[in-house]
Amino acid sequence: MTRLLICAALGIEARAIRRGLPAHPGGTRVIVTGVGPRRAARAAAGWGAGWGSGRGGGPEAVAVAGFGGAVDRSLRPGDVLVASEVRFGGRVHPCPSAPLLAGELARAGLPVKVGPLVTADHVVRGAERHRLAAEGAYAVDMETGPLARAAASRPLAAVRVIVDTPGAPLLSPATLARGVAARRALAAVGPVLARWAAAIGPRTVLLAEPRSFCAGVERAIEIVELALERHGPPVYVRKQIVHNLHVVEDLGRRGAVFVDELDEVPAGAVTVFSAHGVSPEVRKAAARRGLRVIDATCPLVSKVHAEARRFASEGRLVVLIGHAGHEEAEGTLGEAGGSGVLVQTADDVAALPADRPVSYLMQTTLAEDEAAEVAAAIRGRFPDARGPRRNDICYATTNRQASVRAIAEESDVVLVVGSVNSSNSLRLVEVADRRSPAHLVDDTGGIALGWLAGARTVGLTAGASAPPSLVDDIVAALRGLGEVSVEERVIARESVRFSLPGEALS
Ligand code: SF4
């Protein structure tokens, strides 16, 4: 059990934190340091004592919690600031695990922000607050700096519940009510800090390779970026260009406008079709509206479209193995015209009509073994069924499933970075989960600290639509919980590149 020391400046803060902790909080101690950097430094000088016999060396992790003042105007009284770094006396003390802690606090129902915390030796007011805000600081206190310095290389967390802001000074009629709310928030912070401490320890991170962006996703993003550069915002994109929250938010900030249907697009506007492809009906609707279309459909999806058209033209039933409602499945079924039918499981095969020759295709992002099971059921009922030579599952999906399988064998827990609507990311979770507990996360903030408790080997991968920087962010945050050694398990090196469509360059 990690020896966690929680430092609070005031008795009222310490009592609120203790109230939230279990009756016998194991290795956790809460101390009152007194107000100001000098008292905090004195408290740190004595914190090695009192851990009981045989527990020398003092705390293994240090947290500072209490009230604080905002300098950034986005913070409101009652908000909880998790320090990304502590600035004090000309030095910066990083808190790399801040995004993990912030995510856990948010799940506990607290309004959380992450940003730099400044420790001052006096109460900061007026113009000084504005100066600190201009330097990028979010909040200010008077104790964390010396405690962070004393923590040295130990994991460090600093959490401040905001009680005053530039627009809501400390001495006002609302102070009492704010104080009550802040104490309640601090009580909720205590158990989260205990979970943070339980997740502390040295660990190995096993990176799956390949992971993250595939060639089709890189191409689709480049097409939108190029359209923004050449035509200027807004550039309309039908559906999410790729199924990832961060990619969509980033392109949205740069001027891409994501729409569900083309009737939301002004006539004649530049419009990008997403990597998942569209049905012929959508192309016709775009032509009717005079839209200037740039098609970002992945060439590997286009290949399946061509197969669908060919099988349909031969008078065959075109059975698509895929997921209902997924944009790629809708586009491929559209290409098969009235001849297309979707099956999701082997059980669905029994209901297929037997009035004409049968062919089958696959969504590109399926789990290989499940798709193979459904294909076998089709061939079992229709021995003459025609299908793709091997399967339609793309190289990127195949490689990412193989690499996650490899790391899952060795991991205590597997984290898959991807969004909940990303089919290939969900399949990675399913594949990994057969070997180790696996979880889908959009980013570092989505990782529950409980998953990391006792997990000495963490497998890490990302779906084909998830930016590689999110993986780097997670590794950086895990380093805030103790020493991390990173190893890669390489299943394949990918060098696939797709050329851009002509309309993207004109
Ligand atoms: Fe293309 Fe496969 Fe990437 Fe989908 S996952 S965009 S089919 S390469």
mmCIF file of C-alpha atoms in Angstrom, residues 273 276-284 295 297 301-313 316 318 320 327-341 361:
data_model
loop_
_atom_site.group_PDB
_atom_site.id
_atom_site.type_symbol
_atom_site.label_atom_id
_atom_site.label_comp_id
_atom_site.label_asym_id
_atom_site.label_seq_id
_atom_site.Cartn_x
_atom_site.Cartn_y
_atom_site.Cartn_z
ATOM 1 C CA PHE A 273 -17.352 12.710 -47.945
ATOM 2 C CA HIS A 276 -16.272 5.445 -44.507
ATOM 3 C CA GLY A 277 -17.772 6.083 -47.952
ATOM 4 C CA VAL A 278 -21.253 6.993 -49.125
ATOM 5 C CA SER A 279 -24.012 5.331 -51.118
ATOM 6 C CA PRO A 280 -24.831 6.340 -54.716
ATOM 7 C CA GLU A 281 -27.956 8.087 -53.354
ATOM 8 C CA VAL A 282 -25.767 10.511 -51.407
ATOM 9 C CA ARG A 283 -23.658 11.244 -54.507
ATOM 10 C CA LYS A 284 -26.824 11.970 -56.475
ATOM 11 C CA ASP A 295 -14.344 12.269 -51.795
ATOM 12 C CA THR A 297 -13.585 7.482 -49.016
ATOM 13 C CA VAL A 301 -13.621 0.798 -48.836
ATOM 14 C CA SER A 302 -13.985 1.816 -52.501
ATOM 15 C CA LYS A 303 -12.614 -1.618 -53.425
ATOM 16 C CA VAL A 304 -15.440 -3.288 -51.461
ATOM 17 C CA HIS A 305 -17.927 -0.929 -53.176
ATOM 18 C CA ALA A 306 -16.644 -2.095 -56.561
ATOM 19 C CA GLU A 307 -17.093 -5.751 -55.500
ATOM 20 C CA ALA A 308 -20.654 -4.973 -54.374
ATOM 21 C CA ARG A 309 -21.486 -3.412 -57.745
ATOM 22 C CA ARG A 310 -19.951 -6.335 -59.643
ATOM 23 C CA PHE A 311 -21.800 -9.021 -57.640
ATOM 24 C CA ALA A 312 -25.072 -7.086 -57.936
ATOM 25 C CA SER A 313 -24.615 -6.729 -61.713
ATOM 26 C CA ARG A 316 -26.416 -12.151 -57.067
ATOM 27 C CA VAL A 318 -24.944 -9.310 -51.975
ATOM 28 C CA LEU A 320 -22.622 -7.770 -46.330
ATOM 29 C CA GLU A 327 -21.730 4.436 -42.210
ATOM 30 C CA GLU A 328 -19.464 2.065 -44.114
ATOM 31 C CA ALA A 329 -22.132 -0.662 -44.082
ATOM 32 C CA GLU A 330 -24.781 1.817 -45.295
ATOM 33 C CA GLY A 331 -22.537 2.968 -48.149
ATOM 34 C CA THR A 332 -21.669 -0.579 -49.293
ATOM 35 C CA LEU A 333 -25.289 -1.757 -49.125
ATOM 36 C CA GLY A 334 -26.239 1.306 -51.171
ATOM 37 C CA GLU A 335 -23.727 0.280 -53.860
ATOM 38 C CA ALA A 336 -25.433 -3.138 -54.053
ATOM 39 C CA GLY A 337 -28.742 -1.387 -54.745
ATOM 40 C CA GLY A 338 -31.777 -3.570 -54.032
ATOM 41 C CA SER A 339 -29.550 -6.679 -54.001
ATOM 42 C CA GLY A 340 -27.821 -5.877 -50.684
ATOM 43 C CA VAL A 341 -28.630 -7.412 -47.314
ATOM 44 C CA LEU A 361 -18.545 -9.084 -48.563
#
